[in-house]
Short mmCIF file of N, CA and C in Angstrom, two decimals:
data_model
loop_
_atom_site.label_atom_id
_atom_site.label_comp_id
_atom_site.label_asym_id
_atom_site.label_seq_id
_atom_site.Cartn_x
_atom_site.Cartn_y
_atom_site.Cartn_z
N MET A 1 -9.20 14.16 -3.33
CA MET A 1 -7.99 13.86 -2.57
C MET A 1 -8.34 12.91 -1.45
N THR A 2 -7.54 11.91 -1.25
CA THR A 2 -7.80 10.90 -0.24
C THR A 2 -7.24 11.29 1.12
N THR A 3 -7.88 10.81 2.14
CA THR A 3 -7.34 10.95 3.50
C THR A 3 -6.65 9.66 3.92
N HIS A 4 -6.70 8.66 3.05
CA HIS A 4 -6.16 7.34 3.36
C HIS A 4 -4.71 7.22 2.90
N LEU A 5 -3.86 8.07 3.47
CA LEU A 5 -2.44 8.08 3.18
C LEU A 5 -1.68 7.45 4.34
N PRO A 6 -0.48 6.91 4.08
CA PRO A 6 0.27 6.25 5.15
C PRO A 6 0.83 7.23 6.17
N ILE A 7 0.73 6.85 7.42
CA ILE A 7 1.35 7.57 8.51
C ILE A 7 2.56 6.74 8.93
N THR A 8 3.74 7.28 8.71
CA THR A 8 4.96 6.57 9.04
C THR A 8 5.46 7.01 10.41
N PRO A 9 6.22 6.24 11.10
CA PRO A 9 6.90 5.02 10.68
C PRO A 9 6.07 3.75 10.90
N GLY A 10 4.85 3.86 11.42
CA GLY A 10 4.05 2.67 11.70
C GLY A 10 3.29 2.14 10.52
N TRP A 11 3.22 2.92 9.43
CA TRP A 11 2.51 2.54 8.22
C TRP A 11 1.07 2.18 8.48
N THR A 12 0.41 3.09 9.21
CA THR A 12 -1.03 2.97 9.41
C THR A 12 -1.71 4.00 8.52
N CYS A 13 -2.99 3.82 8.29
CA CYS A 13 -3.75 4.70 7.42
C CYS A 13 -4.17 5.95 8.19
N GLY A 14 -3.94 7.10 7.61
CA GLY A 14 -4.34 8.36 8.22
C GLY A 14 -5.83 8.58 8.20
N GLY A 15 -6.56 7.83 7.39
CA GLY A 15 -8.00 7.99 7.29
C GLY A 15 -8.79 7.10 8.21
N CYS A 16 -8.30 5.87 8.42
CA CYS A 16 -9.08 4.91 9.20
C CYS A 16 -8.28 4.19 10.28
N GLY A 17 -6.97 4.33 10.28
CA GLY A 17 -6.13 3.71 11.30
C GLY A 17 -5.74 2.27 11.04
N ALA A 18 -6.22 1.69 9.94
CA ALA A 18 -5.86 0.31 9.60
C ALA A 18 -4.44 0.26 9.04
N ASP A 19 -3.91 -0.94 8.88
CA ASP A 19 -2.61 -1.09 8.21
C ASP A 19 -2.75 -0.52 6.80
N TRP A 20 -1.72 0.25 6.38
CA TRP A 20 -1.74 0.84 5.04
C TRP A 20 -1.05 -0.08 4.06
N PRO A 21 -1.56 -0.29 2.86
CA PRO A 21 -2.76 0.30 2.30
C PRO A 21 -4.02 -0.39 2.82
N CYS A 22 -4.95 0.40 3.34
CA CYS A 22 -6.20 -0.12 3.87
C CYS A 22 -7.12 -0.51 2.71
N HIS A 23 -8.25 -1.10 3.04
CA HIS A 23 -9.18 -1.53 1.98
C HIS A 23 -9.66 -0.35 1.13
N THR A 24 -9.93 0.77 1.77
CA THR A 24 -10.37 1.95 1.01
C THR A 24 -9.29 2.42 0.06
N ARG A 25 -8.05 2.51 0.54
CA ARG A 25 -6.96 2.98 -0.32
C ARG A 25 -6.70 2.00 -1.44
N ARG A 26 -6.83 0.71 -1.18
CA ARG A 26 -6.66 -0.28 -2.23
C ARG A 26 -7.69 -0.07 -3.33
N ARG A 27 -8.92 0.17 -2.94
CA ARG A 27 -9.99 0.42 -3.91
C ARG A 27 -9.68 1.69 -4.71
N GLU A 28 -9.21 2.73 -4.03
CA GLU A 28 -8.85 3.97 -4.71
C GLU A 28 -7.69 3.76 -5.69
N LEU A 29 -6.69 3.01 -5.25
CA LEU A 29 -5.53 2.76 -6.11
C LEU A 29 -5.92 1.93 -7.33
N ARG A 30 -6.78 0.93 -7.14
CA ARG A 30 -7.25 0.14 -8.29
C ARG A 30 -7.92 1.03 -9.33
N ALA A 31 -8.74 1.97 -8.86
CA ALA A 31 -9.42 2.88 -9.77
C ALA A 31 -8.42 3.84 -10.43
N GLU A 32 -7.50 4.36 -9.64
CA GLU A 32 -6.52 5.32 -10.14
C GLU A 32 -5.59 4.71 -11.19
N TYR A 33 -5.21 3.46 -10.98
CA TYR A 33 -4.27 2.78 -11.88
C TYR A 33 -4.99 1.72 -12.73
N ASP A 34 -6.25 1.95 -13.02
CA ASP A 34 -7.09 0.98 -13.71
C ASP A 34 -6.45 0.41 -14.97
N ARG A 35 -5.85 1.24 -15.76
CA ARG A 35 -5.25 0.79 -17.02
C ARG A 35 -3.73 0.74 -16.96
N ALA A 36 -3.20 0.77 -15.76
CA ALA A 36 -1.74 0.77 -15.61
C ALA A 36 -1.32 -0.12 -14.45
N PRO A 37 -1.59 -1.43 -14.54
CA PRO A 37 -1.27 -2.32 -13.42
C PRO A 37 0.22 -2.41 -13.11
N VAL A 38 1.07 -2.28 -14.10
CA VAL A 38 2.51 -2.33 -13.86
C VAL A 38 2.94 -1.08 -13.07
N SER A 39 2.39 0.04 -13.42
CA SER A 39 2.69 1.28 -12.68
C SER A 39 2.23 1.17 -11.24
N LEU A 40 1.06 0.56 -11.01
CA LEU A 40 0.58 0.35 -9.64
C LEU A 40 1.56 -0.53 -8.88
N ALA A 41 2.01 -1.62 -9.50
CA ALA A 41 2.96 -2.52 -8.84
C ALA A 41 4.27 -1.81 -8.53
N LEU A 42 4.75 -0.99 -9.44
CA LEU A 42 5.99 -0.25 -9.20
C LEU A 42 5.83 0.75 -8.06
N TYR A 43 4.71 1.46 -8.03
CA TYR A 43 4.44 2.39 -6.94
C TYR A 43 4.41 1.67 -5.60
N LEU A 44 3.68 0.56 -5.55
CA LEU A 44 3.57 -0.18 -4.29
C LEU A 44 4.89 -0.83 -3.89
N ALA A 45 5.69 -1.25 -4.87
CA ALA A 45 7.00 -1.81 -4.56
C ALA A 45 7.89 -0.75 -3.91
N ALA A 46 7.82 0.47 -4.39
CA ALA A 46 8.60 1.55 -3.79
C ALA A 46 8.13 1.82 -2.36
N GLN A 47 6.81 1.77 -2.15
CA GLN A 47 6.27 1.94 -0.80
C GLN A 47 6.71 0.80 0.11
N LEU A 48 6.75 -0.40 -0.45
CA LEU A 48 7.19 -1.58 0.30
C LEU A 48 8.64 -1.42 0.78
N VAL A 49 9.50 -0.92 -0.08
CA VAL A 49 10.90 -0.70 0.29
C VAL A 49 10.99 0.28 1.46
N ASP A 50 10.24 1.37 1.38
CA ASP A 50 10.24 2.35 2.47
C ASP A 50 9.68 1.75 3.75
N ALA A 51 8.60 0.99 3.63
CA ALA A 51 7.99 0.38 4.80
C ALA A 51 8.91 -0.65 5.44
N ALA A 52 9.64 -1.39 4.63
CA ALA A 52 10.55 -2.41 5.16
C ALA A 52 11.63 -1.79 6.04
N GLU A 53 12.04 -0.58 5.71
CA GLU A 53 13.02 0.12 6.54
C GLU A 53 12.44 0.46 7.90
N ASP A 54 11.17 0.87 7.92
CA ASP A 54 10.51 1.26 9.17
C ASP A 54 9.98 0.07 9.96
N LEU A 55 9.60 -0.99 9.27
CA LEU A 55 8.95 -2.13 9.90
C LEU A 55 9.84 -3.37 9.86
N GLY A 56 11.07 -3.23 10.28
CA GLY A 56 12.03 -4.32 10.25
C GLY A 56 11.61 -5.54 11.05
N HIS A 57 10.72 -5.36 11.99
CA HIS A 57 10.25 -6.47 12.83
C HIS A 57 9.14 -7.29 12.17
N VAL A 58 8.59 -6.79 11.06
CA VAL A 58 7.51 -7.49 10.36
C VAL A 58 8.13 -8.42 9.32
N PRO A 59 7.71 -9.69 9.28
CA PRO A 59 8.27 -10.62 8.30
C PRO A 59 8.09 -10.12 6.86
N ALA A 60 9.09 -10.34 6.05
CA ALA A 60 9.08 -9.87 4.66
C ALA A 60 7.88 -10.41 3.89
N GLY A 61 7.52 -11.65 4.12
CA GLY A 61 6.38 -12.24 3.43
C GLY A 61 5.08 -11.52 3.75
N HIS A 62 4.94 -11.10 4.99
CA HIS A 62 3.74 -10.36 5.39
C HIS A 62 3.70 -9.01 4.68
N LEU A 63 4.83 -8.32 4.64
CA LEU A 63 4.87 -7.03 3.95
C LEU A 63 4.59 -7.19 2.46
N HIS A 64 5.14 -8.23 1.86
CA HIS A 64 4.90 -8.47 0.43
C HIS A 64 3.40 -8.67 0.18
N HIS A 65 2.76 -9.48 1.00
CA HIS A 65 1.33 -9.72 0.84
C HIS A 65 0.54 -8.43 1.05
N ARG A 66 0.92 -7.68 2.06
CA ARG A 66 0.22 -6.44 2.40
C ARG A 66 0.32 -5.39 1.30
N PHE A 67 1.49 -5.25 0.71
CA PHE A 67 1.70 -4.19 -0.27
C PHE A 67 1.47 -4.64 -1.71
N LEU A 68 1.79 -5.87 -2.03
CA LEU A 68 1.71 -6.31 -3.43
C LEU A 68 0.79 -7.49 -3.67
N GLY A 69 0.56 -8.31 -2.68
CA GLY A 69 -0.19 -9.54 -2.87
C GLY A 69 -1.62 -9.35 -3.35
N TRP A 70 -2.22 -8.24 -3.04
CA TRP A 70 -3.61 -7.99 -3.43
C TRP A 70 -3.76 -7.43 -4.83
N THR A 71 -2.66 -7.13 -5.50
CA THR A 71 -2.74 -6.45 -6.80
C THR A 71 -3.04 -7.40 -7.96
N ARG A 72 -2.95 -8.66 -7.76
CA ARG A 72 -3.16 -9.62 -8.86
C ARG A 72 -4.61 -9.77 -9.22
#
């Protein structure tokens, strides 16, 4: 079980305090969804929608890069 879960409404990592998903959580998610990249993208897109509600002051492009841009 990971400690690198999002702490809302700031969307920081509960394990290390970095912006979520942090580098550790990204590595964990890549391993967890190794053979299901579309499922990973759908999960992160849902998280992005939730984060956008809490982080309205953050530009949409930044949130897209933060949540989905690293998955390619």
